[in-house]
Each structure stands twice: as C-alpha cells, then as structure tokens.
Coordinates of C-alpha atoms and ligand atoms in Angstrom, one line a residue:
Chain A
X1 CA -10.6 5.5 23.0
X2 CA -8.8 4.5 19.7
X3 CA -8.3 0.7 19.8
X4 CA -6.2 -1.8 17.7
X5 CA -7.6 -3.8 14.7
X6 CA -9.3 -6.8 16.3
X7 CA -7.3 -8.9 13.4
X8 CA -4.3 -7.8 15.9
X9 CA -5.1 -8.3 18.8
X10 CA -6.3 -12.0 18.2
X11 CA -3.1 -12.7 17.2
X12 CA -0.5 -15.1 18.5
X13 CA 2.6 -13.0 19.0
X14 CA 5.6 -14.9 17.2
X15 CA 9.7 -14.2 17.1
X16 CA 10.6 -12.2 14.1
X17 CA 7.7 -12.7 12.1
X18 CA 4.5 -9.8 12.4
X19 CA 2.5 -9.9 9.7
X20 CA 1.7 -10.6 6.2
X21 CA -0.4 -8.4 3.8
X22 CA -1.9 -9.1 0.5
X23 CA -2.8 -5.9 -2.1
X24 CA -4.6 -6.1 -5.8
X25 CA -5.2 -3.0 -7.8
X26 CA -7.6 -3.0 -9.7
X27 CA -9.6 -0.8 -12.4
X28 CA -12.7 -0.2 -14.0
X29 CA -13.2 -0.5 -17.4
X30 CA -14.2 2.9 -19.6
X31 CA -13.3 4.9 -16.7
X32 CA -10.2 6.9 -16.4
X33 CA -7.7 6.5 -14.0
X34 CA -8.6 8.4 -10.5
X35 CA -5.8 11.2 -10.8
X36 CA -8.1 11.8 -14.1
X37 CA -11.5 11.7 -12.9
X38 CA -14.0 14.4 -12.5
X39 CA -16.7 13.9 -9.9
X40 CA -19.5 11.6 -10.1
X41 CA -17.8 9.5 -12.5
X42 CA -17.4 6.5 -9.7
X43 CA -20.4 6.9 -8.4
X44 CA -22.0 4.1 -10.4
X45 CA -19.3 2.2 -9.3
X46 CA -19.7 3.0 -6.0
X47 CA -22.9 2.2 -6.0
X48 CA -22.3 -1.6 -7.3
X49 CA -19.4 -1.9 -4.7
X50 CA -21.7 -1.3 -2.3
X51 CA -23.9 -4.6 -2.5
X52 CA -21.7 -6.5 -2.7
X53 CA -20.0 -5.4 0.1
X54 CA -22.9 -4.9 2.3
X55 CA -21.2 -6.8 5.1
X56 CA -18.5 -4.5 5.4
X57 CA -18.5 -1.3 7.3
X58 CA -18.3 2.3 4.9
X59 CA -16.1 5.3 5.6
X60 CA -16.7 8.5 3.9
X61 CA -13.4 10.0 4.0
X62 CA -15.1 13.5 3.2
X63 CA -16.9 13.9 6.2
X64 CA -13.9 12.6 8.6
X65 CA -11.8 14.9 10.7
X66 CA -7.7 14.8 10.0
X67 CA -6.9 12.7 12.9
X68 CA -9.4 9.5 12.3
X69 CA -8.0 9.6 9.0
X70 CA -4.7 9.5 10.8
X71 CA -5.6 6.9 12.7
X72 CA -6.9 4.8 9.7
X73 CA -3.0 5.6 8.4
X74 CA -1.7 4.0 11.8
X75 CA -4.1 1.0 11.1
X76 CA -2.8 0.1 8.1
X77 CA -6.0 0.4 6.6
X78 CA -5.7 3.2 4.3
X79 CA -2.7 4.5 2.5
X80 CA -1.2 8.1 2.9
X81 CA -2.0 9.1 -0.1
X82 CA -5.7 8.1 0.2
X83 CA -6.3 10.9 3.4
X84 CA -5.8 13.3 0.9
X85 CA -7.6 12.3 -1.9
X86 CA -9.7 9.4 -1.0
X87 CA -13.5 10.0 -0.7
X88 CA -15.0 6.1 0.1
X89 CA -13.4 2.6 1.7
X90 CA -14.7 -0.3 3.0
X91 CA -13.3 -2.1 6.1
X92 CA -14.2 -5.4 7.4
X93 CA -15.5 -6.2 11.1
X94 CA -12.4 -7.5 12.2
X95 CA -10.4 -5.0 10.3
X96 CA -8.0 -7.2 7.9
X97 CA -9.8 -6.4 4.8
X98 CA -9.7 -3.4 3.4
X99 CA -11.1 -1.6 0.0
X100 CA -9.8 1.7 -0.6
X101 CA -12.1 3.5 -3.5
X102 CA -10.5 5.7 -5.9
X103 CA -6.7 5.9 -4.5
X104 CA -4.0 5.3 -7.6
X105 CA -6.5 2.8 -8.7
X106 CA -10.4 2.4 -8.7
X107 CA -10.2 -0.1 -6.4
X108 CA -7.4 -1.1 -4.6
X109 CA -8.8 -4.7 -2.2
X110 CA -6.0 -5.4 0.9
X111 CA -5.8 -8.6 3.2
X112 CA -4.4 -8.2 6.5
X113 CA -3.2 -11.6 8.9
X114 CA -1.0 -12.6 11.3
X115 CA -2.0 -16.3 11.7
X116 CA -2.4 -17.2 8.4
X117 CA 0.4 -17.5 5.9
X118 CA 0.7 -15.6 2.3
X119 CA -1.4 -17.8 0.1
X120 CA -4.2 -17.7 2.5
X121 CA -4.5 -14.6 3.0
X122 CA -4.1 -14.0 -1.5
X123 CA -7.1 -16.9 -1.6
X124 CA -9.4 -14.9 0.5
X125 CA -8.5 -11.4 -1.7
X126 CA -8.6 -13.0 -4.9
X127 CA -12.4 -14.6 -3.8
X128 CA -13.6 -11.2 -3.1
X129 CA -12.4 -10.0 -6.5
X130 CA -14.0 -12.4 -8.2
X131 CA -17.2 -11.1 -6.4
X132 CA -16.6 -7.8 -7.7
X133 CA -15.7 -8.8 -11.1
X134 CA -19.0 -10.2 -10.9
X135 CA -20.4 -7.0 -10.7
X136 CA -17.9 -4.7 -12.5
X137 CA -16.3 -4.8 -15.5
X138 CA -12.3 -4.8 -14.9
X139 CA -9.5 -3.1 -17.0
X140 CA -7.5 -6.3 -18.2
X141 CA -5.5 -7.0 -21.5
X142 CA -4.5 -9.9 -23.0
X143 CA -0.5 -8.9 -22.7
X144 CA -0.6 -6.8 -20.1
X145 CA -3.1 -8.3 -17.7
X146 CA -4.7 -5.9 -14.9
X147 CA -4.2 -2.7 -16.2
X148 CA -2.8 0.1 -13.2
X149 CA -2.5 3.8 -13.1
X150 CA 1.1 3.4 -12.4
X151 CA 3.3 0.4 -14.7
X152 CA 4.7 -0.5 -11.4
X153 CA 1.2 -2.2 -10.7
X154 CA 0.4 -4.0 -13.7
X155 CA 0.1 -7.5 -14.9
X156 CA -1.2 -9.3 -11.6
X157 CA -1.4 -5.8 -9.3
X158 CA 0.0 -7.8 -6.5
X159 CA 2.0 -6.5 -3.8
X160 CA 2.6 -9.4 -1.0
X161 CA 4.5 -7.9 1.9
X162 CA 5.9 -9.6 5.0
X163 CA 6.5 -7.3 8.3
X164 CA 9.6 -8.7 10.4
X165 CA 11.2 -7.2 13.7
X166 CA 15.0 -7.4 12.4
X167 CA 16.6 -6.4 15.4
X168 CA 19.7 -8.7 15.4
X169 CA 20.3 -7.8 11.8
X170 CA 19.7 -4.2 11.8
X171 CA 21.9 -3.7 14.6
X172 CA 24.7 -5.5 13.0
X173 CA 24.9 -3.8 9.6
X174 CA 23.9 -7.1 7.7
X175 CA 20.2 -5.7 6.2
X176 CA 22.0 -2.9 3.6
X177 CA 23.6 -6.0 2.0
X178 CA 20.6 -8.2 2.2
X179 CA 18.8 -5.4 1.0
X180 CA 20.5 -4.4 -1.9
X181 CA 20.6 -8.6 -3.0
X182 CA 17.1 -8.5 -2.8
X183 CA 16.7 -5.9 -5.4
X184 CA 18.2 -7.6 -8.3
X185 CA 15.7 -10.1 -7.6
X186 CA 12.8 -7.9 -7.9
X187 CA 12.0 -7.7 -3.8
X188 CA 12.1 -4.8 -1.7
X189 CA 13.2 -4.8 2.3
X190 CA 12.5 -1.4 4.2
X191 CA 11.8 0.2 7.2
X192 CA 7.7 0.3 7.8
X193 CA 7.9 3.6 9.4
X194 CA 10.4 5.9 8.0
X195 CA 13.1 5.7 5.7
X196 CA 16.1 6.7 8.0
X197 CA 19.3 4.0 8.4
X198 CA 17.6 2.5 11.2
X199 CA 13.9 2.1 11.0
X200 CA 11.4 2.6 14.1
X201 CA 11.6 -0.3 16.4
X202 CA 13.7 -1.8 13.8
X203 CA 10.7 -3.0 11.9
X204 CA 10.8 -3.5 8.0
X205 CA 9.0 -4.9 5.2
X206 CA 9.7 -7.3 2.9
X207 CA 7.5 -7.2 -0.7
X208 CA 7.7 -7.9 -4.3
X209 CA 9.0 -5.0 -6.7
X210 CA 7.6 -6.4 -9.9
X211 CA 3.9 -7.3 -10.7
X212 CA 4.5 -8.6 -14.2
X213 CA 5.5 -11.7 -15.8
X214 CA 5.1 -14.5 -13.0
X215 CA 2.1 -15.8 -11.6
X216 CA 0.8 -15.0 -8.2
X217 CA 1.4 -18.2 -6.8
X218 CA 5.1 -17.6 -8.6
X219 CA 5.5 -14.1 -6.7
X220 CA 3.9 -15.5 -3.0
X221 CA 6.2 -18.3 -3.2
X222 CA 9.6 -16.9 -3.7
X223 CA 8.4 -13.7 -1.0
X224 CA 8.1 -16.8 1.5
X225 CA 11.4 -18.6 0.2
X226 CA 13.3 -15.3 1.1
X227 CA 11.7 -14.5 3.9
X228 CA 12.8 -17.7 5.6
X229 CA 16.2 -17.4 4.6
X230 CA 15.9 -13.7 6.3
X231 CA 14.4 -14.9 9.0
X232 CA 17.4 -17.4 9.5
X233 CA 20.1 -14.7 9.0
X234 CA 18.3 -13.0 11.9
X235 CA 17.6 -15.9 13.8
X236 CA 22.1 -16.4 13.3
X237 CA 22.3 -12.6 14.9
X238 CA 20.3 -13.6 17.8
X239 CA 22.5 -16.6 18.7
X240 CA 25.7 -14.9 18.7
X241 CA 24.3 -12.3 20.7
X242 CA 23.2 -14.8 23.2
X243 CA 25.9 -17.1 22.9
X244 CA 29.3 -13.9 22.8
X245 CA 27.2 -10.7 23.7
X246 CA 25.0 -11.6 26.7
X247 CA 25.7 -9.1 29.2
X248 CA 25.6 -6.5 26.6
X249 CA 22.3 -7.6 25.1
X250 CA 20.9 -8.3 29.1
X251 CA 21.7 -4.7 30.2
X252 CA 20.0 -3.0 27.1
X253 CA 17.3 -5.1 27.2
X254 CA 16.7 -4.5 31.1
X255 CA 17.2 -0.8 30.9
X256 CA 14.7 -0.5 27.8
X257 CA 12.4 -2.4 30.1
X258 CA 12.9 -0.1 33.3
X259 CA 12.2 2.7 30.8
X260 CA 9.1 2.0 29.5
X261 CA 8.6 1.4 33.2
X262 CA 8.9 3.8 34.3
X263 CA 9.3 7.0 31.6
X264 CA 7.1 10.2 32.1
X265 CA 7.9 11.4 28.8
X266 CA 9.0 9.4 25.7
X267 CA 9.5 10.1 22.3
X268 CA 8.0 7.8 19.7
X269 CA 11.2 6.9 18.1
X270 CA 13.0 6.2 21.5
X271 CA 8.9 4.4 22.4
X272 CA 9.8 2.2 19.3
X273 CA 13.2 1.1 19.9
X274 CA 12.5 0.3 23.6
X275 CA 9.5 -1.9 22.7
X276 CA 11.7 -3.4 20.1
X277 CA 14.2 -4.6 22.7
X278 CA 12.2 -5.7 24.8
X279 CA 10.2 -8.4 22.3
X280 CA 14.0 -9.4 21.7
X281 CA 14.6 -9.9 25.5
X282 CA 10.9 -12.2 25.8
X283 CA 12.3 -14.0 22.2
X284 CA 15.6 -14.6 23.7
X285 CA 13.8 -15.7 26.9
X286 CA 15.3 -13.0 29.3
X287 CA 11.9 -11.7 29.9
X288 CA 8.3 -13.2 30.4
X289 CA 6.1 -14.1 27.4
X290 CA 3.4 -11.3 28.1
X291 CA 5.3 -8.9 29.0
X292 CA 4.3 -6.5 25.8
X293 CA 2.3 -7.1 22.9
X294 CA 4.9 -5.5 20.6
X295 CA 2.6 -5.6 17.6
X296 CA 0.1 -4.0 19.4
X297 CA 1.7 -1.6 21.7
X298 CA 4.0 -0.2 18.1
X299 CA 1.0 1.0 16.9
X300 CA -1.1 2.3 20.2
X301 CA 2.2 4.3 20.6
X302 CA 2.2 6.4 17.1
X303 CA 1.1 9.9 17.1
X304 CA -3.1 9.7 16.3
X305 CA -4.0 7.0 19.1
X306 CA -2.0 9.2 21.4
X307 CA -3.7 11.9 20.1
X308 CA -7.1 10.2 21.0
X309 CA -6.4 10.1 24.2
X310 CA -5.1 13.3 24.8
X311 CA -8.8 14.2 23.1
X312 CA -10.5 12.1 25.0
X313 CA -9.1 13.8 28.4
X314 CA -10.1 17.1 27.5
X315 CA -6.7 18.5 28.6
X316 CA -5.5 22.2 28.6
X317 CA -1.7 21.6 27.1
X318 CA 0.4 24.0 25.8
X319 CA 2.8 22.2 23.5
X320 CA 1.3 19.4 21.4
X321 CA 4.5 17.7 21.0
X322 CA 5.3 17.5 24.9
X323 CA 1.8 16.8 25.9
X324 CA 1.7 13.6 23.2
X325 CA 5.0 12.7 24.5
X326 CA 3.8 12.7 28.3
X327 CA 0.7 10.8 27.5
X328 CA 2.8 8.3 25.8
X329 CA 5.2 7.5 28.4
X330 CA 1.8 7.5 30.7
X331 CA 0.5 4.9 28.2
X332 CA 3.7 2.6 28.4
X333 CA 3.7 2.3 32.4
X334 CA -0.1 1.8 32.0
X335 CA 0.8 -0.9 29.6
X336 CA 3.7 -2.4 31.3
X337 CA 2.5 -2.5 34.8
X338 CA 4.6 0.3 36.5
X339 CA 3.5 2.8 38.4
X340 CA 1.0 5.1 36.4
Chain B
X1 CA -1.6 34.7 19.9
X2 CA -2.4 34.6 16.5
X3 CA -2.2 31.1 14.8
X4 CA 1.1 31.5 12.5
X5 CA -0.3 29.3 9.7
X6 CA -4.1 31.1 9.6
X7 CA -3.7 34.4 11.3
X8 CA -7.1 34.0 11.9
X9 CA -7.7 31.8 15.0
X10 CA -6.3 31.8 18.3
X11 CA -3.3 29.8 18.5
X12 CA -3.8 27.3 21.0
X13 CA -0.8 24.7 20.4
X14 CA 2.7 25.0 20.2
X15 CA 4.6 22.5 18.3
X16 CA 8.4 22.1 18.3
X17 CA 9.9 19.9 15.6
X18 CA 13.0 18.9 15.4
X19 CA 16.3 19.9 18.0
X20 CA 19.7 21.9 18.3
X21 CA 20.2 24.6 15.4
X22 CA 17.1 22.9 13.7
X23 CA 14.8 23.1 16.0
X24 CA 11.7 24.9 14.8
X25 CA 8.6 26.1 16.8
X26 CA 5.3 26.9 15.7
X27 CA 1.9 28.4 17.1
X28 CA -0.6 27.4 15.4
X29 CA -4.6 27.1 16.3
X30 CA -6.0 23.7 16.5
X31 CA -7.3 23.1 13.1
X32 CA -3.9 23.9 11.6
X33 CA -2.1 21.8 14.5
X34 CA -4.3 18.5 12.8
X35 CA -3.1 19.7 9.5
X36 CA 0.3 19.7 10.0
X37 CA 0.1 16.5 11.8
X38 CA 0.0 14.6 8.1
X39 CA 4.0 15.9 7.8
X40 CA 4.3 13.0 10.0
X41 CA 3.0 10.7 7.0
X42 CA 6.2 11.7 4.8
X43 CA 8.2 8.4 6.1
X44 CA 4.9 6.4 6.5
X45 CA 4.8 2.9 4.4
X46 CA 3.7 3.3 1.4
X47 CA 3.2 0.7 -1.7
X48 CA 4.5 3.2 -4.3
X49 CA 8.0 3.0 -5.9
X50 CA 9.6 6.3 -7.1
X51 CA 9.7 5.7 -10.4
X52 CA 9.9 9.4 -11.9
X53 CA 14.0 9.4 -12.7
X54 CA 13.6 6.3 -14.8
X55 CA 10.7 7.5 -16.5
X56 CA 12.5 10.7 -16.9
X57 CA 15.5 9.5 -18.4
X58 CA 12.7 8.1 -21.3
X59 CA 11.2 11.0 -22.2
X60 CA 14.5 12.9 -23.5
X61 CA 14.2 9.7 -25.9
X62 CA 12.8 9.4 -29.0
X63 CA 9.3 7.1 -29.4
X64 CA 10.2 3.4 -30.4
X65 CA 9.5 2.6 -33.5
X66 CA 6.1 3.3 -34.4
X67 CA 7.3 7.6 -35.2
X68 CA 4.7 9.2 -37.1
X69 CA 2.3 6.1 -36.5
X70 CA 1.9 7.7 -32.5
X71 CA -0.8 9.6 -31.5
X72 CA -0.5 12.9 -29.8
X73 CA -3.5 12.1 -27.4
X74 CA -5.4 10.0 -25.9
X75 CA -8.8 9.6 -27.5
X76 CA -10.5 8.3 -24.0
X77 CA -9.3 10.5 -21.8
X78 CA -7.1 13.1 -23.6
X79 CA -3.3 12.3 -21.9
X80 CA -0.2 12.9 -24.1
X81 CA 3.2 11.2 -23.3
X82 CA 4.4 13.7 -22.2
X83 CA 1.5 13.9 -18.8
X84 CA 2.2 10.0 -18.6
X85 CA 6.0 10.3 -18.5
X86 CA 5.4 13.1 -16.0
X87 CA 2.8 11.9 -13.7
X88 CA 4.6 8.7 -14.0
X89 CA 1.0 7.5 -14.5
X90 CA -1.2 6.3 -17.6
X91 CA -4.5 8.4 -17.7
X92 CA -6.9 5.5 -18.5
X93 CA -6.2 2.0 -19.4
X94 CA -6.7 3.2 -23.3
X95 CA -3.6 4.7 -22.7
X96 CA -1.6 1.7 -22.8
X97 CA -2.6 0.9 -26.7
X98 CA -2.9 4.2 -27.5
X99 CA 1.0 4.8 -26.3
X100 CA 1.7 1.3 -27.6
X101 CA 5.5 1.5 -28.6
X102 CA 6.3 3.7 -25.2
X103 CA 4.0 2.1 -23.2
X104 CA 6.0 -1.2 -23.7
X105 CA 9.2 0.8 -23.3
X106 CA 7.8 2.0 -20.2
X107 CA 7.0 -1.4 -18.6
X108 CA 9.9 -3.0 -20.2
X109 CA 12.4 -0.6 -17.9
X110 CA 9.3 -0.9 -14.4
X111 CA 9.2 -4.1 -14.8
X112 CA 13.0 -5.7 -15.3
X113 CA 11.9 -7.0 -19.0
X114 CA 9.0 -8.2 -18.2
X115 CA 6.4 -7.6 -20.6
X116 CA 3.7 -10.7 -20.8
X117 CA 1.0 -11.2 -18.2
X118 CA 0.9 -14.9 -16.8
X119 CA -0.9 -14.4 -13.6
X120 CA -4.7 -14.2 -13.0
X121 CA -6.9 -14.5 -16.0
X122 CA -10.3 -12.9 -14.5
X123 CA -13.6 -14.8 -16.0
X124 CA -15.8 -12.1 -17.1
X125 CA -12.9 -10.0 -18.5
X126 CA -11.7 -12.6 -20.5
X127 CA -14.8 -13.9 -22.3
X128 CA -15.3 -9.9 -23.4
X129 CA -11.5 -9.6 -24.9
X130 CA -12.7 -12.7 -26.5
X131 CA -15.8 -11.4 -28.0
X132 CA -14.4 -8.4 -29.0
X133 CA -11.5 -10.2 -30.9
X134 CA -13.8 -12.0 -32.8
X135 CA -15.7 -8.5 -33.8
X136 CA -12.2 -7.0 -34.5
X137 CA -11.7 -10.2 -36.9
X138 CA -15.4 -10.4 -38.5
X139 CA -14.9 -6.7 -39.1
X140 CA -12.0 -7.0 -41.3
X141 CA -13.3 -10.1 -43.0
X142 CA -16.9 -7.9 -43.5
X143 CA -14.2 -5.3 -45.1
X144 CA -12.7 -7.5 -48.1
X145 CA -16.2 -9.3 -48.7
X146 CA -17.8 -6.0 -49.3
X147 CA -14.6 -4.8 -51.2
X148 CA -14.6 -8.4 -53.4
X149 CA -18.7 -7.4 -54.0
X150 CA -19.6 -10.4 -52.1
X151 CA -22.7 -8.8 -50.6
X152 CA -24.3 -12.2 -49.7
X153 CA -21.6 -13.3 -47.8
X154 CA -21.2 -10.0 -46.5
X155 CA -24.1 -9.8 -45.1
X156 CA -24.1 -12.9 -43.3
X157 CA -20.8 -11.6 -41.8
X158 CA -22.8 -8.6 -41.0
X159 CA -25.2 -10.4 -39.0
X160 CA -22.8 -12.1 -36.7
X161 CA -21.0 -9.0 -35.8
X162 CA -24.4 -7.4 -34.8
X163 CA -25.1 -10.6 -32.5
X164 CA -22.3 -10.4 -31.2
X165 CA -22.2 -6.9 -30.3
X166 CA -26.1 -7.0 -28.5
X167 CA -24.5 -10.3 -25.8
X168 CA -21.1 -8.3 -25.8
X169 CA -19.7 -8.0 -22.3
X170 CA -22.1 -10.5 -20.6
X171 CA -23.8 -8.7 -18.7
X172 CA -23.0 -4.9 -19.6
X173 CA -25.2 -2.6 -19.3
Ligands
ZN401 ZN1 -4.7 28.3 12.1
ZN402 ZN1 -6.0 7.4 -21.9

C-alpha cells in the first residue's frame, strides 16, 4: 500500500503553515540542454551522479508503470513533466530530497521540510551541489551565473516555495489582491493543485518569480518576509470568523466533519475542501488536535494512492471514476474513526 | 466491448469525466485507463512559468543591435532564434553567447531587468572561467607579438597558453 513520504509524516502539523521546498537547476557543461539531447549523451553523467549519490535510492523511470509515476507526481517528488520524459532520479530515504535527471535541466536537486525553515532546507541543497560540482563540471557564466534551459531559471536557479492552507483568505476574496501585489514584486501565490478560482483544500503556494539578480539569501529572505505578513492577513480572517461568524464557521466545520465521517463516496475536490475545514476547525480549537493529519490525508486522498488500493484489493469495478471515489470515502472513515 | 482509445483490448473500465451537458464517458481497456489518468496532471503544480506570449511578442522584433554581427546557428548544438523564441528554451548553454544581443533581450523582459548574476559563485566553475579568461587574453596578446615579429616574446606567450590549457578545468577529463 502506497504510503506518505516519511519527511511527512514526522512532521509537527502547524496552523497555516505546510511546508517549505527548495529547487536548483542545474546543467552540465558541453552538453546540450535535455529537450536537445540524443541518447546516451547523459550517460557519463549519470554515471558520476551515481557515486556520489550512492546513499540515495534510484528510479528508472523507463521501466515504471503510469501509476508509480503518478504516485511519484502526488509525492512531490518528481515534476509532471518529468513522467513523460524523465528516464533516472534519485530520492532520499526519508524522501525530502529529490534529484530529477534530465527534466528542463540536467539536474534539477529539490529539498523538501516541514520542520525546518527556508535557509535550512537551501544549506542542505546547496551542500549537495557542491558535492556534485565536485564531480561535474556546471554550466555557469560570469554575467549570467547558472545557465537554464528556460531564462526563467537562470542566474541562481532557485525556486523557494512555501505551501500554506489559506482558508480564511481564500474564502473571503482577499488572495486575488494579495496575489496580484505579489507579482510586481517578483513572487508568485497559487493554488498547488489546480488553477481554478478556488484551489483544492484551499491550498496554495507561495515562490519566487525571478532567479536573477539577488542573492539566494536575498530571495529566501524576502519569500519568508511575505509569507509572514500572509500568514498574518490569514491569521486576521480567522479571528473575525471566530470573533462575528461562529455559528456559521461551527456548522461548516461540523458537517465537513460528519462527512468525512461518514461519506461512502467522495469526490476529491469535495475530499479536499472537507479536510480543509476541518484543520481550520482543530486551528480554531473547535475540534481535537489529532483529529486529521491534513498534510498527510491531502495527499493519501489524490487519485494514484487511491488507485493503489483499489490495485491492491484486486476488485472487479466497472467505472474507475466511481470505484476511486468509493474507496476514498472508505479511506476517510478509515481515517477518521467512523464506521468503515 | 472494444476499448474506444485502442480498439484492440477489451475494455474493462468506464470512466466518466466531467457532469451535465459536459459529461463525457469512455470505455477504455486498462492500459489506456492508466494513460489517461496523466490528464489529471494538467492542473498539477508545476515550477514552470508560461513564458511563450512574451517571448512571442520578441520575435516579431528585430535583433538588438548586434544585426549582421548574429549568427544564424548555434555552433554547439545547431538552435536558431527562431527554435529558442519558440521552445521558449535555449538549446545549450552556448546558446546564451551565441544569441548574445537577444539572449539579453530575452532575460531582460523574464527577469524584470535583471541581467547580472549576484548569487552563488560555484568553486570549480569559477576557477575554469578564470583560466579560460586568461587563455582568451594570452591569445590576443600571442596575436600582436607574432604580428609586431616579436617571436621571442611570442613564444614565451605561447608557452603559458599551452600550460594553461593541459591544468585547464581542474580536473577535466
Ligand atoms: Zn486500449
Ligand atoms: Zn546552443
């Protein structure tokens, strides 16, 4: 059965804040970009990334079925793009780092945490590209610094995101402003999953637009800056719904909770947004601390861990859509302690 | 049933997508039901920014500056500006001084005017742009001795290149 990253599950579950993530792209030197490459011209590489990574664990994407590829997708650990085209990555035991071979870029190194803050999580990617600069020789320029596929990437090919549960101010419709503010400055805030005007379980992420012309420290800094004063403006939303909307937040929250309850078939969307209501209702203390692991249960609800079950089961089902639903809603009472 | 998207296996799922007018349904055998399960990827998170309309705008432009001084392609791995404007991608990192009047333009408009590097100065990377400056520099100088018939010199000049060259990269090779 398809479990969450360990990384995740070790995790102390906070208010608004999930987690942080920390990505460099990087290339190799004398080697053209991956959309340009003809086979076998990694391989060398490959074959340096490999001892130097020998701790970490090695997926061949060519041999892997669609859905563990999806599931790698749910995880985090491997981009979209990179089921289609990837061919090698490297995860680590606890699965927060990441090193995706030949997606945009040669090497693309990513740092996931919940526990530790922006900078931490940048020092311990930046150590492991010093390793492999050790070993490889790197695409940099004077002017332009790390040199990227795409010119969205270059200079330090650092994207630091933050994912926070906006509830309070994607309900109101506060985030479109925030949003569009954060733009002029460079910064990006969007729903994880999906792009529609309310995001699933009302989860988005905040990262820097531009990689070029400020230091890392520079870029990590200002994310954080913003992200408290985001955090705030939620944090504002919460108290006047607890302080002028109780009843109204009480009810929704209690009747997302006797859903999930109690559900024997649930959509992922409608999965998402009752999750999402109930983490407000534990943050806004109307329900006890344990009663989800919303960063856990968002992902063991999407479509390929379900899917794992439902392979696991060995079920005759007609409609793939309806059985996933089923098994979800089966999951959620499994989860949240009603009957099963 | 016959799998809609083969027509080859047996269809064993049936997917509905969608609801109302746009509802949809599909038969499909299992292999295809995997495949069309990465449709569900189209709104997944994703560190790429859609940069093709402001790319596009640049290409009805003319170069900047440099005009005739622009190569057609690049010598490392054969992209024209046009495949770069298009794929909204450089081919190889040759690319960027081959391009170099658009390739500025380019990151100029990505990047909100930024166009200097101040971040991360890798170690190994460094010393070889360092090395190969100083080549680039000999070179020139080796030029005018040998044009002023200053072989002596020259070929003191000479020799430091070549030294150069055999430690280049540290490591290399
Ligand atoms: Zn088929
Ligand atoms: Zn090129």
């Amino acid at each position: 059965m398809a479990k969450v990253s360990p990384w995740i599950t070790a995790a102390e579950e906070k208010p608004v804040e999930m987690s942080s993530r920390i990505r460099l792209a990087r290339n190799v030197r004398d080697i053209p970009f991956p959309h340009m490459l003809k086979g076998g011209e990694m391989d060398e590489v490959t074959a340096r990334l490999k001892t130097v990574l020998s701790g970490f664990g090695e997926v061949d994407l060519n041999v892997m079925k669609f859905e563990d590829k999806a599931l790698l997708v749910e995880k985090h650990l491997i981009s979209p793009l990179f089921t289609k085209r990837g061919q090698l990555s490297y995860i680590s035991g606890d699965e927060s780092v990441s090193i995706m071979v030949n997606e945009e870029d040669h090497i693309r190194i990513q740092v996931m945490g919940a526990d530790e803050s922006l900078d931490e999580l940048y020092e311990r990617a930046s150590e492991l590209d010093d390793k492999l600069e050790a070993e490889i020789n790197y695409a940099f320029d004077d002017k332009y610094g790390f040199l990227t596929a795409c010119p969205t990437n270059v200079g330090t090919g650092l994207r630091a995101s933050v994912m926070l549960h906006l509830p309070g101010l994607s309900l109101g419709s506060r985030i479109q402003r925030i949003a569009s503010n954060l733009n002029r400055f460079g910064f990006t805030l969007r729903g994880i999953y999906g792009e529609g005007s309310v995001p699933l379980g009302h989860i988005y992420q905040l990262s820097n637009q531009l990689t070029l012309g400020r230091t890392e420290e520079d870029i990590i800094s200002s994310l954080n800056e913003l992200k408290m004063r985001i955090m705030e403006e939620e944090n504002e939303m919460r108290s006047i719904m607890n302080d002028d909307h109780l009843l109204k937040a009480k009810d929704s929250i209690y009747r997302s909770y006797g859903t999930l309850k109690y559900a024997h078939t649930i959509s992922l969307k409608e999965a998402a947004n009752h999750l999402s209501n109930v983490k407000l209702g534990m943050d806004l203390n109307l329900l006890p601390e344990n009663t989800i692991r919303f960063q856990e249960q968002i992902q063991l609800i999407q479509p390929a861990f379900i899917k794992m079950r439902l392979n696991t089961m060995e079920k005759e089902y007609g409609s793939l859509e309806r059985a996933v639903d089923e098994e979800r809603a089966t999951l959620l009472r499994e989860l949240i302690g009603g009957t099963s | 049933m016959i799998c809609e998207s083969c027509q080859e296996n047996e269809a064993t799922v049936h997917i509905t997508t969608g609801s109302g007018l746009n509802k949809t349904e599909r038969y499909l055998c299992e292999v295809c039901a995997n495949k069309s399960f990465s449709n569900q990827f189209a709104n997944f998170p994703d560190d790429s920014f859609n940069i093709h309309q402001l790319l596009q705008s640049l290409s009805a432009q003319q170069p900047a500056g440099a005009g005739m001084k622009q190569k057609r392609h690049c010598d490392t791995c054969g992209s024209t500006i046009e495949n770069i404007l298009k794929n909204g991608k450089f081919g190889c990192a040759d690319c960027y001084g081959t391009f170099s009047g658009k390739s500025n333009e380019i990151i100029t408009r990505v990047q909100l005017y930024q166009t200097e590097h101040v971040g991360k100065v890798p170690a190994k990377s460094s010393a070889y742009l360092k090395v190969k400056k100083e080549i680039e520099s000999l070179r020139e100088k080796l030029a005018e001795l040998v044009e002023r018939q200053e072989f002596e010199e020259a070929a003191v000049v000479r020799d430091q290149i070549k030294s150069l060259e055999a430690g280049d990269g540290n490591g290399e090779g």
